[in-house]
Amino acid sequence: MLASCATTSAGSNHIEKKQNDKKLLFEDWKYKGFGQELPVWLEAAFKNDVPAVKKAVPELSDKEVEIVRAEGINSDQADKILKIKEEELSSDFILYDSSWALSGETYIALAVFYK
């Protein structure tokens, strides 16, 4: 009766993958688990950089833009706080888009409005 072992050694042919040295600003975001890319405006809105939002979203380039931001311990809490803050915004503004992202241990919900 012959016996063999199915395990193999990586030996000298093993190549270790190096992790990316650049730390991502967001570890997770809305619908990432479904394969959706990070919204093009999200990082600029996170930095409260209206000119960068306008550059990322050309259809907003000639509009007045407002960014609304809320934080929470989870995405639901951040979204609920965002909705409360959105009610304080003038009704003249129209919602372009909203999303949430995880940065460190904080969930940030962001919405971009224009008029």
GROMACS .gro file of C-alpha atoms in nm:
model
  115
    1MET     CA    1   0.000   0.000   0.000
    2LEU     CA    2   0.141   0.337  -0.102
    3ALA     CA    3   0.062   0.663   0.077
    4SER     CA    4   0.133   1.015  -0.034
    5CYS     CA    5   0.095   1.359   0.114
    6ALA     CA    6  -0.114   1.616  -0.071
    7THR     CA    7   0.050   1.916   0.091
    8THR     CA    8   0.327   2.099  -0.088
    9SER     CA    9   0.576   2.356   0.019
   10ALA     CA   10   0.589   2.692  -0.147
   11GLY     CA   11   0.964   2.682  -0.115
   12SER     CA   12   1.175   2.938  -0.294
   13ASN     CA   13   0.912   2.988  -0.565
   14HIS     CA   14   0.675   3.158  -0.319
   15ILE     CA   15   0.623   3.526  -0.403
   16GLU     CA   16   0.464   3.734  -0.130
   17LYS     CA   17   0.223   4.001  -0.244
   18LYS     CA   18   0.306   4.341  -0.106
   19GLN     CA   19   0.024   4.549   0.032
   20ASN     CA   20  -0.043   4.885  -0.121
   21ASP     CA   21   0.144   5.146   0.085
   22LYS     CA   22  -0.122   5.408   0.011
   23LYS     CA   23  -0.394   5.397   0.275
   24LEU     CA   24  -0.740   5.426   0.128
   25LEU     CA   25  -0.951   5.715   0.252
   26PHE     CA   26  -1.259   5.491   0.270
   27GLU     CA   27  -1.266   5.125   0.368
   28ASP     CA   28  -1.629   5.079   0.267
   29TRP     CA   29  -1.907   5.275   0.099
   30LYS     CA   30  -2.270   5.237   0.001
   31TYR     CA   31  -2.316   4.947  -0.240
   32LYS     CA   32  -1.944   4.858  -0.248
   33GLY     CA   33  -2.047   4.502  -0.164
   34PHE     CA   34  -2.253   4.499  -0.485
   35GLY     CA   35  -1.955   4.608  -0.694
   36GLN     CA   36  -2.041   4.978  -0.719
   37GLU     CA   37  -1.746   5.210  -0.754
   38LEU     CA   38  -1.690   5.498  -0.516
   39PRO     CA   39  -1.899   5.793  -0.644
   40VAL     CA   40  -1.671   6.038  -0.827
   41TRP     CA   41  -1.786   6.329  -0.610
   42LEU     CA   42  -1.759   6.155  -0.270
   43GLU     CA   43  -1.396   6.222  -0.180
   44ALA     CA   44  -1.424   6.590  -0.277
   45ALA     CA   45  -1.745   6.625  -0.075
   46PHE     CA   46  -1.577   6.453   0.220
   47LYS     CA   47  -1.310   6.723   0.204
   48ASN     CA   48  -1.585   6.988   0.169
   49ASP     CA   49  -1.420   7.096  -0.157
   50VAL     CA   50  -1.701   7.243  -0.367
   51PRO     CA   51  -1.474   7.332  -0.665
   52ALA     CA   52  -1.351   6.970  -0.675
   53VAL     CA   53  -1.711   6.841  -0.664
   54LYS     CA   54  -1.796   7.069  -0.959
   55LYS     CA   55  -1.493   6.941  -1.146
   56ALA     CA   56  -1.585   6.577  -1.076
   57VAL     CA   57  -1.946   6.635  -1.184
   58PRO     CA   58  -1.940   6.863  -1.490
   59GLU     CA   59  -2.320   6.913  -1.494
   60LEU     CA   60  -2.282   7.098  -1.162
   61SER     CA   61  -2.003   7.328  -1.280
   62ASP     CA   62  -2.228   7.631  -1.330
   63LYS     CA   63  -2.457   7.563  -1.031
   64GLU     CA   64  -2.450   7.672  -0.669
   65VAL     CA   65  -2.352   7.361  -0.473
   66GLU     CA   66  -2.410   7.276  -0.108
   67ILE     CA   67  -2.260   6.976   0.069
   68VAL     CA   68  -2.443   6.831   0.368
   69ARG     CA   69  -2.248   6.601   0.601
   70ALA     CA   70  -2.337   6.380   0.896
   71GLU     CA   71  -2.143   6.126   1.102
   72GLY     CA   72  -2.251   5.823   1.299
   73ILE     CA   73  -2.140   5.496   1.455
   74ASN     CA   74  -2.300   5.308   1.165
   75SER     CA   75  -2.439   5.390   0.822
   76ASP     CA   76  -2.800   5.398   0.942
   77GLN     CA   77  -2.726   5.654   1.213
   78ALA     CA   78  -2.523   5.870   0.972
   79ASP     CA   79  -2.807   5.858   0.716
   80LYS     CA   80  -3.069   5.953   0.978
   81ILE     CA   81  -2.863   6.253   1.093
   82LEU     CA   82  -2.809   6.350   0.729
   83LYS     CA   83  -3.185   6.353   0.666
   84ILE     CA   84  -3.235   6.587   0.965
   85LYS     CA   85  -2.964   6.823   0.836
   86GLU     CA   86  -3.109   6.814   0.484
   87GLU     CA   87  -3.438   6.952   0.619
   88GLU     CA   88  -3.251   7.265   0.732
   89LEU     CA   89  -3.139   7.336   0.375
   90SER     CA   90  -3.339   7.581   0.164
   91SER     CA   91  -3.607   7.414  -0.048
   92ASP     CA   92  -3.452   7.588  -0.350
   93PHE     CA   93  -3.180   7.323  -0.354
   94ILE     CA   94  -3.223   6.996  -0.543
   95LEU     CA   95  -3.054   6.673  -0.436
   96TYR     CA   96  -2.790   6.560  -0.687
   97ASP     CA   97  -2.681   6.247  -0.498
   98SER     CA   98  -2.610   6.111  -0.154
   99SER     CA   99  -2.405   5.826  -0.016
  100TRP     CA  100  -2.219   5.708   0.292
  101ALA     CA  101  -1.865   5.585   0.347
  102LEU     CA  102  -1.659   5.440   0.629
  103SER     CA  103  -1.341   5.626   0.720
  104GLY     CA  104  -1.154   5.475   1.011
  105GLU     CA  105  -1.424   5.390   1.263
  106THR     CA  106  -1.663   5.668   1.158
  107TYR     CA  107  -1.943   5.646   0.907
  108ILE     CA  108  -1.991   5.964   0.709
  109ALA     CA  109  -2.308   6.035   0.512
  110LEU     CA  110  -2.278   6.301   0.243
  111ALA     CA  111  -2.526   6.467   0.014
  112VAL     CA  112  -2.465   6.709  -0.271
  113PHE     CA  113  -2.736   6.962  -0.353
  114TYR     CA  114  -2.748   7.224  -0.627
  115LYS     CA  115  -2.959   7.512  -0.751
   0.00000   0.00000   0.00000
